[in-house]
């Protein structure tokens, strides 16, 4: 979904964070093609073609494995959203394309599930997600670096999960509980492929970027680069976004499982989303990180 970018534009001082987030999003998601961990978990595929998004009209509810295939010649940003009560697929599809002004209304109409930005041409990505039941919108748009241009082509589909079928919990290696404004998760994580379970138990949307800090760098360095660009220190940032790690924003109450693999080292995880409660109150928002939603994590051999 485009919403993250729009959300970033809500507050001008966050524009750089927006750019950095695009880098995170480009890296977030799961490894391609992986044997099913548990045959009991129902699965379905969302396939993007030149003129349509193909997905079954009715899919199994509960915990499912979703595979996203991009069968067109350009990279696409592909995401899922749950319709909140009282909203229609048409309004959510329109708002998802509507840019900055549409973002706050979108927050009240839909809840985001994982997105993969981008899915390369010909590529396939997967994740587990708890759909529960509901009506869902798929939004696929041409991937762009930086801020999305107006009038980008979107392809959409709508599907429904009527019945809880998937009741098998994937076996998570790393459980991350996200609240306003903190992560509860282990301090140490083994290197190599790990299945991370993300649960948003907060009252706002949350995400996680994962940065690999250079020796001697700390959270304050990341904050300095994510804040007001006019105030950013000179020179390159003393950190890098970890490849294939992190999760784009997910809505309140959502759960998703993504596999990624980290090399040993010291990492900072954080949520740079602006405090939407402050935005609703007409105030200049602090970021969730500034409210304390970040944590140092050690990845061990
Ligand atoms: Cu957050």
mmCIF file of C-alpha atoms and ligand atoms in Angstrom:
data_model
loop_
_atom_site.group_PDB
_atom_site.id
_atom_site.type_symbol
_atom_site.label_atom_id
_atom_site.label_comp_id
_atom_site.label_asym_id
_atom_site.label_seq_id
_atom_site.Cartn_x
_atom_site.Cartn_y
_atom_site.Cartn_z
ATOM 1 C CA UNK A 1 0.000 0.000 0.000
ATOM 2 C CA UNK A 2 1.117 3.559 -0.581
ATOM 3 C CA UNK A 3 -0.004 4.636 2.845
ATOM 4 C CA UNK A 4 3.318 4.536 4.568
ATOM 5 C CA UNK A 5 4.722 7.128 2.260
ATOM 6 C CA UNK A 6 1.697 9.290 2.645
ATOM 7 C CA UNK A 7 1.963 8.938 6.374
ATOM 8 C CA UNK A 8 5.546 10.058 6.199
ATOM 9 C CA UNK A 9 4.494 13.139 4.325
ATOM 10 C CA UNK A 10 1.984 14.092 6.994
ATOM 11 C CA UNK A 11 4.805 15.731 8.836
ATOM 12 C CA UNK A 12 7.406 17.571 6.812
ATOM 13 C CA UNK A 13 10.292 16.899 9.127
ATOM 14 C CA UNK A 14 9.827 13.216 8.419
ATOM 15 C CA UNK A 15 10.462 13.355 4.733
ATOM 16 C CA UNK A 16 13.940 11.926 5.057
ATOM 17 C CA UNK A 17 12.602 9.175 7.253
ATOM 18 C CA UNK A 18 10.241 8.477 4.387
ATOM 19 C CA UNK A 19 13.106 7.977 2.008
ATOM 20 C CA UNK A 20 14.935 5.790 4.462
ATOM 21 C CA UNK A 21 11.790 3.811 5.075
ATOM 22 C CA UNK A 22 11.496 3.131 1.397
ATOM 23 C CA UNK A 23 14.886 1.539 1.690
ATOM 24 C CA UNK A 24 13.631 -0.493 4.636
ATOM 25 C CA UNK A 25 10.533 -1.511 2.791
ATOM 26 C CA UNK A 26 12.612 -2.562 -0.143
ATOM 27 C CA UNK A 27 14.368 -4.898 2.187
ATOM 28 C CA UNK A 28 11.469 -6.019 4.296
ATOM 29 C CA UNK A 29 9.646 -9.210 3.640
ATOM 30 C CA UNK A 30 10.529 -12.817 3.349
ATOM 31 C CA UNK A 31 12.934 -14.953 1.479
ATOM 32 C CA UNK A 32 11.645 -16.259 -1.835
ATOM 33 C CA UNK A 33 10.431 -19.805 -2.268
ATOM 34 C CA UNK A 34 10.632 -21.756 0.942
ATOM 35 C CA UNK A 35 9.168 -25.152 1.692
ATOM 36 C CA UNK A 36 5.996 -24.955 3.758
ATOM 37 C CA UNK A 37 6.879 -25.156 7.458
ATOM 38 C CA UNK A 38 3.596 -26.779 8.368
ATOM 39 C CA UNK A 39 1.341 -28.470 5.869
ATOM 40 C CA UNK A 40 -1.625 -27.685 8.099
ATOM 41 C CA UNK A 41 -1.397 -23.976 7.395
ATOM 42 C CA UNK A 42 -3.709 -23.119 4.494
ATOM 43 C CA UNK A 43 -2.217 -21.099 1.698
ATOM 44 C CA UNK A 44 -3.146 -19.075 -1.334
ATOM 45 C CA UNK A 45 -1.407 -16.996 -3.971
ATOM 46 C CA UNK A 46 -1.860 -13.426 -5.099
ATOM 47 C CA UNK A 47 -0.602 -13.043 -8.656
ATOM 48 C CA UNK A 48 -0.098 -9.703 -10.347
ATOM 49 C CA UNK A 49 -0.359 -9.760 -14.139
ATOM 50 C CA UNK A 50 -0.285 -6.979 -16.726
ATOM 51 C CA UNK A 51 -3.893 -6.045 -16.290
ATOM 52 C CA UNK A 52 -5.160 -7.706 -13.119
ATOM 53 C CA UNK A 53 -4.477 -8.989 -9.647
ATOM 54 C CA UNK A 54 -5.530 -12.623 -9.476
ATOM 55 C CA UNK A 55 -6.604 -13.910 -6.095
ATOM 56 C CA UNK A 56 -9.396 -16.315 -5.105
ATOM 57 C CA UNK A 57 -12.604 -14.443 -4.259
ATOM 58 C CA UNK A 58 -12.905 -16.396 -1.038
ATOM 59 C CA UNK A 59 -9.823 -17.516 0.867
ATOM 60 C CA UNK A 60 -9.383 -19.483 4.105
ATOM 61 C CA UNK A 61 -9.626 -17.326 7.225
ATOM 62 C CA UNK A 62 -7.403 -17.532 10.283
ATOM 63 C CA UNK A 63 -3.669 -18.041 9.941
ATOM 64 C CA UNK A 64 -2.632 -18.479 6.319
ATOM 65 C CA UNK A 65 0.476 -18.463 4.205
ATOM 66 C CA UNK A 66 0.278 -15.865 1.447
ATOM 67 C CA UNK A 67 2.507 -16.042 -1.612
ATOM 68 C CA UNK A 68 2.790 -12.937 -3.757
ATOM 69 C CA UNK A 69 3.933 -13.362 -7.358
ATOM 70 C CA UNK A 70 4.828 -10.522 -9.665
ATOM 71 C CA UNK A 71 4.378 -11.726 -13.234
ATOM 72 C CA UNK A 72 4.873 -8.413 -14.974
ATOM 73 C CA UNK A 73 8.003 -6.811 -16.324
ATOM 74 C CA UNK A 74 8.453 -4.105 -13.675
ATOM 75 C CA UNK A 75 8.901 -4.212 -9.891
ATOM 76 C CA UNK A 76 5.651 -3.655 -8.001
ATOM 77 C CA UNK A 77 4.756 -2.565 -4.474
ATOM 78 C CA UNK A 78 2.131 -5.034 -3.321
ATOM 79 C CA UNK A 79 0.225 -4.840 -0.070
ATOM 80 C CA UNK A 80 -2.891 -6.025 1.697
ATOM 81 C CA UNK A 81 -5.375 -4.091 3.756
ATOM 82 C CA UNK A 82 -8.279 -5.235 5.896
ATOM 83 C CA UNK A 83 -11.470 -3.177 5.574
ATOM 84 C CA UNK A 84 -12.549 -1.749 8.904
ATOM 85 C CA UNK A 85 -16.212 -1.871 9.827
ATOM 86 C CA UNK A 86 -18.355 0.478 7.801
ATOM 87 C CA UNK A 87 -15.902 0.977 4.936
ATOM 88 C CA UNK A 88 -16.215 -0.302 1.387
ATOM 89 C CA UNK A 89 -13.565 -1.728 -0.946
ATOM 90 C CA UNK A 90 -14.192 1.167 -3.358
ATOM 91 C CA UNK A 91 -13.393 3.823 -0.753
ATOM 92 C CA UNK A 92 -10.281 2.042 0.481
ATOM 93 C CA UNK A 93 -9.014 1.512 -3.075
ATOM 94 C CA UNK A 94 -9.606 5.193 -3.849
ATOM 95 C CA UNK A 95 -7.915 6.355 -0.635
ATOM 96 C CA UNK A 96 -4.922 4.072 -1.216
ATOM 97 C CA UNK A 97 -4.284 6.018 -4.417
ATOM 98 C CA UNK A 98 -5.148 9.365 -2.990
ATOM 99 C CA UNK A 99 -1.815 10.613 -1.681
ATOM 100 C CA UNK A 100 -1.165 12.673 1.398
ATOM 101 C CA UNK A 101 -4.614 14.110 2.070
ATOM 102 C CA UNK A 102 -6.132 10.654 1.843
ATOM 103 C CA UNK A 103 -3.891 9.089 4.410
ATOM 104 C CA UNK A 104 -5.588 10.101 7.646
ATOM 105 C CA UNK A 105 -9.012 9.051 6.308
ATOM 106 C CA UNK A 106 -7.430 5.780 5.201
ATOM 107 C CA UNK A 107 -6.303 5.090 8.765
ATOM 108 C CA UNK A 108 -9.927 5.104 9.856
ATOM 109 C CA UNK A 109 -11.112 2.899 6.980
ATOM 110 C CA UNK A 110 -8.516 0.129 6.744
ATOM 111 C CA UNK A 111 -5.919 -1.787 8.698
ATOM 112 C CA UNK A 112 -2.697 -2.704 6.930
ATOM 113 C CA UNK A 113 -1.369 -6.242 6.720
ATOM 114 C CA UNK A 114 2.162 -6.939 5.481
ATOM 115 C CA UNK A 115 3.240 -5.380 2.209
ATOM 116 C CA UNK A 116 6.235 -6.165 0.042
ATOM 117 C CA UNK A 117 7.839 -3.146 -1.568
ATOM 118 C CA UNK A 118 8.930 -4.036 -4.124
ATOM 119 C CA UNK A 119 8.333 -7.499 -5.460
ATOM 120 C CA UNK A 120 10.787 -7.712 -8.350
ATOM 121 C CA UNK A 121 9.645 -8.709 -11.803
ATOM 122 C CA UNK A 122 9.231 -12.485 -11.928
ATOM 123 C CA UNK A 123 9.800 -12.818 -8.188
ATOM 124 C CA UNK A 124 7.760 -14.477 -5.490
ATOM 125 C CA UNK A 125 7.633 -13.591 -1.767
ATOM 126 C CA UNK A 126 5.695 -15.074 1.119
ATOM 127 C CA UNK A 127 4.609 -14.484 4.694
ATOM 128 C CA UNK A 128 2.176 -15.884 7.203
ATOM 129 C CA UNK A 129 -0.600 -13.611 8.395
ATOM 130 C CA UNK A 130 -3.605 -13.969 10.662
ATOM 131 C CA UNK A 131 -6.483 -12.884 8.445
ATOM 132 C CA UNK A 132 -9.097 -13.814 11.033
ATOM 133 C CA UNK A 133 -12.184 -13.113 8.901
ATOM 134 C CA UNK A 134 -13.037 -10.064 6.883
ATOM 135 C CA UNK A 135 -12.871 -8.336 3.547
ATOM 136 C CA UNK A 136 -9.461 -7.439 2.154
ATOM 137 C CA UNK A 137 -8.084 -5.239 -0.590
ATOM 138 C CA UNK A 138 -4.903 -5.932 -2.553
ATOM 139 C CA UNK A 139 -3.139 -2.846 -3.879
ATOM 140 C CA UNK A 140 -0.362 -3.267 -6.430
ATOM 141 C CA UNK A 141 1.411 -0.224 -7.811
ATOM 142 C CA UNK A 142 4.515 0.327 -9.849
ATOM 143 C CA UNK A 143 7.478 0.553 -7.508
ATOM 144 C CA UNK A 144 9.223 3.900 -7.443
ATOM 145 C CA UNK A 145 12.296 4.988 -5.531
ATOM 146 C CA UNK A 146 11.655 8.088 -3.481
ATOM 147 C CA UNK A 147 8.308 9.769 -3.420
ATOM 148 C CA UNK A 148 5.593 8.215 -5.591
ATOM 149 C CA UNK A 149 4.546 10.272 -8.585
ATOM 150 C CA UNK A 150 0.930 11.294 -9.037
ATOM 151 C CA UNK A 151 -1.177 9.131 -11.287
ATOM 152 C CA UNK A 152 0.760 5.904 -10.773
ATOM 153 C CA UNK A 153 -1.085 2.884 -12.095
ATOM 154 C CA UNK A 154 -2.694 0.739 -9.413
ATOM 155 C CA UNK A 155 -4.118 -2.736 -9.871
ATOM 156 C CA UNK A 156 -6.498 -3.947 -7.207
ATOM 157 C CA UNK A 157 -8.409 -6.995 -6.105
ATOM 158 C CA UNK A 158 -10.826 -7.719 -3.313
ATOM 159 C CA UNK A 159 -11.140 -11.001 -1.448
ATOM 160 C CA UNK A 160 -13.047 -12.319 1.523
ATOM 161 C CA UNK A 161 -12.288 -14.736 4.339
ATOM 162 C CA UNK A 162 -15.582 -15.937 5.781
ATOM 163 C CA UNK A 163 -14.546 -18.795 7.949
ATOM 164 C CA UNK A 164 -11.633 -19.544 10.288
ATOM 165 C CA UNK A 165 -9.757 -22.438 8.680
ATOM 166 C CA UNK A 166 -6.129 -21.848 9.673
ATOM 167 C CA UNK A 167 -5.737 -22.519 13.369
ATOM 168 C CA UNK A 168 -2.118 -23.727 13.381
ATOM 169 C CA UNK A 169 0.318 -21.200 14.817
ATOM 170 C CA UNK A 170 3.595 -21.057 12.897
ATOM 171 C CA UNK A 171 6.485 -21.913 15.222
ATOM 172 C CA UNK A 172 8.164 -18.551 15.716
ATOM 173 C CA UNK A 173 11.833 -18.232 16.635
ATOM 174 C CA UNK A 174 11.557 -14.588 17.657
ATOM 175 C CA UNK A 175 8.351 -13.118 19.118
ATOM 176 C CA UNK A 176 7.964 -9.338 18.918
ATOM 177 C CA UNK A 177 5.135 -7.640 20.782
ATOM 178 C CA UNK A 178 4.557 -4.077 19.582
ATOM 179 C CA UNK A 179 2.738 -1.577 21.831
ATOM 180 C CA UNK A 180 2.533 2.236 22.106
ATOM 181 C CA UNK A 181 5.516 2.802 22.269
ATOM 182 C CA UNK A 182 7.825 -0.156 22.851
ATOM 183 C CA UNK A 183 8.899 -3.562 21.583
ATOM 184 C CA UNK A 184 8.892 -6.554 23.877
ATOM 185 C CA UNK A 185 11.319 -9.033 22.359
ATOM 186 C CA UNK A 186 14.515 -10.926 23.161
ATOM 187 C CA UNK A 187 17.796 -9.021 23.651
ATOM 188 C CA UNK A 188 19.716 -11.767 21.841
ATOM 189 C CA UNK A 189 18.786 -13.482 18.607
ATOM 190 C CA UNK A 190 20.629 -16.333 16.882
ATOM 191 C CA UNK A 191 22.272 -15.606 13.535
ATOM 192 C CA UNK A 192 20.846 -17.237 10.431
ATOM 193 C CA UNK A 193 17.262 -17.770 9.223
ATOM 194 C CA UNK A 194 14.688 -17.091 11.925
ATOM 195 C CA UNK A 195 10.913 -16.805 11.758
ATOM 196 C CA UNK A 196 9.879 -13.542 13.439
ATOM 197 C CA UNK A 197 6.346 -13.182 14.753
ATOM 198 C CA UNK A 198 5.075 -9.584 14.948
ATOM 199 C CA UNK A 199 1.973 -8.766 16.967
ATOM 200 C CA UNK A 200 0.588 -5.255 17.118
ATOM 201 C CA UNK A 201 -0.967 -5.002 20.566
ATOM 202 C CA UNK A 202 -0.888 -1.214 20.487
ATOM 203 C CA UNK A 203 -3.490 1.343 19.571
ATOM 204 C CA UNK A 204 -1.526 2.741 16.630
ATOM 205 C CA UNK A 205 0.083 1.204 13.583
ATOM 206 C CA UNK A 206 3.629 -0.040 14.137
ATOM 207 C CA UNK A 207 6.556 -1.193 12.042
ATOM 208 C CA UNK A 208 10.176 -2.177 12.570
ATOM 209 C CA UNK A 209 13.318 -1.233 10.751
ATOM 210 C CA UNK A 210 16.535 -3.075 11.548
ATOM 211 C CA UNK A 211 19.821 -1.206 11.256
ATOM 212 C CA UNK A 212 23.297 -2.569 11.601
ATOM 213 C CA UNK A 213 25.261 -0.034 13.668
ATOM 214 C CA UNK A 214 28.904 0.658 13.066
ATOM 215 C CA UNK A 215 31.253 0.213 16.005
ATOM 216 C CA UNK A 216 30.718 3.053 18.462
ATOM 217 C CA UNK A 217 27.454 4.243 16.876
ATOM 218 C CA UNK A 218 24.265 4.368 18.904
ATOM 219 C CA UNK A 219 20.557 5.079 18.751
ATOM 220 C CA UNK A 220 21.205 8.830 18.874
ATOM 221 C CA UNK A 221 23.066 8.584 15.551
ATOM 222 C CA UNK A 222 20.103 6.893 13.886
ATOM 223 C CA UNK A 223 17.705 9.443 15.393
ATOM 224 C CA UNK A 224 19.912 12.275 14.129
ATOM 225 C CA UNK A 225 19.722 10.947 10.573
ATOM 226 C CA UNK A 226 16.007 10.157 10.699
ATOM 227 C CA UNK A 227 15.032 13.587 12.038
ATOM 228 C CA UNK A 228 15.014 17.003 10.424
ATOM 229 C CA UNK A 229 17.253 16.814 7.323
ATOM 230 C CA UNK A 230 18.429 20.368 8.007
ATOM 231 C CA UNK A 231 19.846 19.152 11.316
ATOM 232 C CA UNK A 232 21.337 15.889 10.018
ATOM 233 C CA UNK A 233 25.057 15.442 10.650
ATOM 234 C CA UNK A 234 27.459 15.753 7.737
ATOM 235 C CA UNK A 235 28.894 12.619 6.170
ATOM 236 C CA UNK A 236 27.481 9.154 5.666
ATOM 237 C CA UNK A 237 25.302 7.620 8.390
ATOM 238 C CA UNK A 238 27.190 5.252 10.740
ATOM 239 C CA UNK A 239 24.667 2.479 10.103
ATOM 240 C CA UNK A 240 23.105 0.421 7.340
ATOM 241 C CA UNK A 241 19.669 -1.083 6.961
ATOM 242 C CA UNK A 242 19.962 -4.830 7.446
ATOM 243 C CA UNK A 243 19.069 -6.671 4.240
ATOM 244 C CA UNK A 244 15.786 -8.594 4.206
ATOM 245 C CA UNK A 245 14.778 -7.616 7.733
ATOM 246 C CA UNK A 246 12.011 -5.610 9.357
ATOM 247 C CA UNK A 247 8.309 -5.182 8.730
ATOM 248 C CA UNK A 248 6.321 -2.387 7.059
ATOM 249 C CA UNK A 249 3.535 -0.828 9.141
ATOM 250 C CA UNK A 250 0.780 -3.165 10.287
ATOM 251 C CA UNK A 251 -2.526 -2.113 11.803
ATOM 252 C CA UNK A 252 -3.851 -2.468 15.322
ATOM 253 C CA UNK A 253 -4.405 -6.100 16.312
ATOM 254 C CA UNK A 254 -2.657 -7.566 13.274
ATOM 255 C CA UNK A 255 -0.221 -10.492 13.435
ATOM 256 C CA UNK A 256 2.283 -11.594 10.814
ATOM 257 C CA UNK A 257 5.262 -13.937 10.551
ATOM 258 C CA UNK A 258 8.242 -13.152 8.327
ATOM 259 C CA UNK A 259 11.485 -14.995 7.921
ATOM 260 C CA UNK A 260 14.785 -13.195 7.807
ATOM 261 C CA UNK A 261 18.381 -13.891 8.497
ATOM 262 C CA UNK A 262 20.801 -11.587 10.323
ATOM 263 C CA UNK A 263 24.567 -11.793 10.562
ATOM 264 C CA UNK A 264 26.146 -11.567 14.040
ATOM 265 C CA UNK A 265 26.436 -7.999 15.306
ATOM 266 C CA UNK A 266 24.765 -5.160 17.152
ATOM 267 C CA UNK A 267 21.516 -3.882 15.688
ATOM 268 C CA UNK A 268 19.059 -1.153 16.498
ATOM 269 C CA UNK A 269 15.400 -1.817 15.789
ATOM 270 C CA UNK A 270 12.950 1.076 15.751
ATOM 271 C CA UNK A 271 9.583 2.418 14.680
ATOM 272 C CA UNK A 272 9.796 5.853 13.006
ATOM 273 C CA UNK A 273 6.057 6.261 12.400
ATOM 274 C CA UNK A 274 4.742 9.637 13.614
ATOM 275 C CA UNK A 275 2.469 9.632 16.653
ATOM 276 C CA UNK A 276 -0.896 9.645 14.934
ATOM 277 C CA UNK A 277 -2.708 10.543 18.156
ATOM 278 C CA UNK A 278 -0.776 13.821 18.135
ATOM 279 C CA UNK A 279 -1.676 14.376 14.480
ATOM 280 C CA UNK A 280 -5.351 13.792 15.272
ATOM 281 C CA UNK A 281 -4.985 16.296 18.124
ATOM 282 C CA UNK A 282 -3.577 18.869 15.705
ATOM 283 C CA UNK A 283 -0.102 18.776 17.238
ATOM 284 C CA UNK A 284 3.330 18.306 15.687
ATOM 285 C CA UNK A 285 3.929 14.586 16.180
ATOM 286 C CA UNK A 286 6.944 13.003 17.779
ATOM 287 C CA UNK A 287 7.953 9.716 16.213
ATOM 288 C CA UNK A 288 7.341 6.440 17.995
ATOM 289 C CA UNK A 289 11.135 6.186 18.319
ATOM 290 C CA UNK A 290 11.238 9.506 20.115
ATOM 291 C CA UNK A 291 8.611 8.072 22.448
ATOM 292 C CA UNK A 292 11.035 5.194 23.129
ATOM 293 C CA UNK A 293 9.992 2.609 20.549
ATOM 294 C CA UNK A 294 13.455 1.293 19.772
ATOM 295 C CA UNK A 295 15.756 -1.348 21.141
ATOM 296 C CA UNK A 296 19.312 -2.642 20.830
ATOM 297 C CA UNK A 297 19.489 -6.293 19.809
ATOM 298 C CA UNK A 298 22.546 -8.546 19.671
ATOM 299 C CA UNK A 299 22.675 -11.225 17.013
ATOM 300 C CA UNK A 300 24.904 -14.061 18.187
ATOM 301 C CA UNK A 301 26.555 -16.964 16.355
HETATM 302 CU CU1 LIG B 1 5.348 2.340 16.197
#
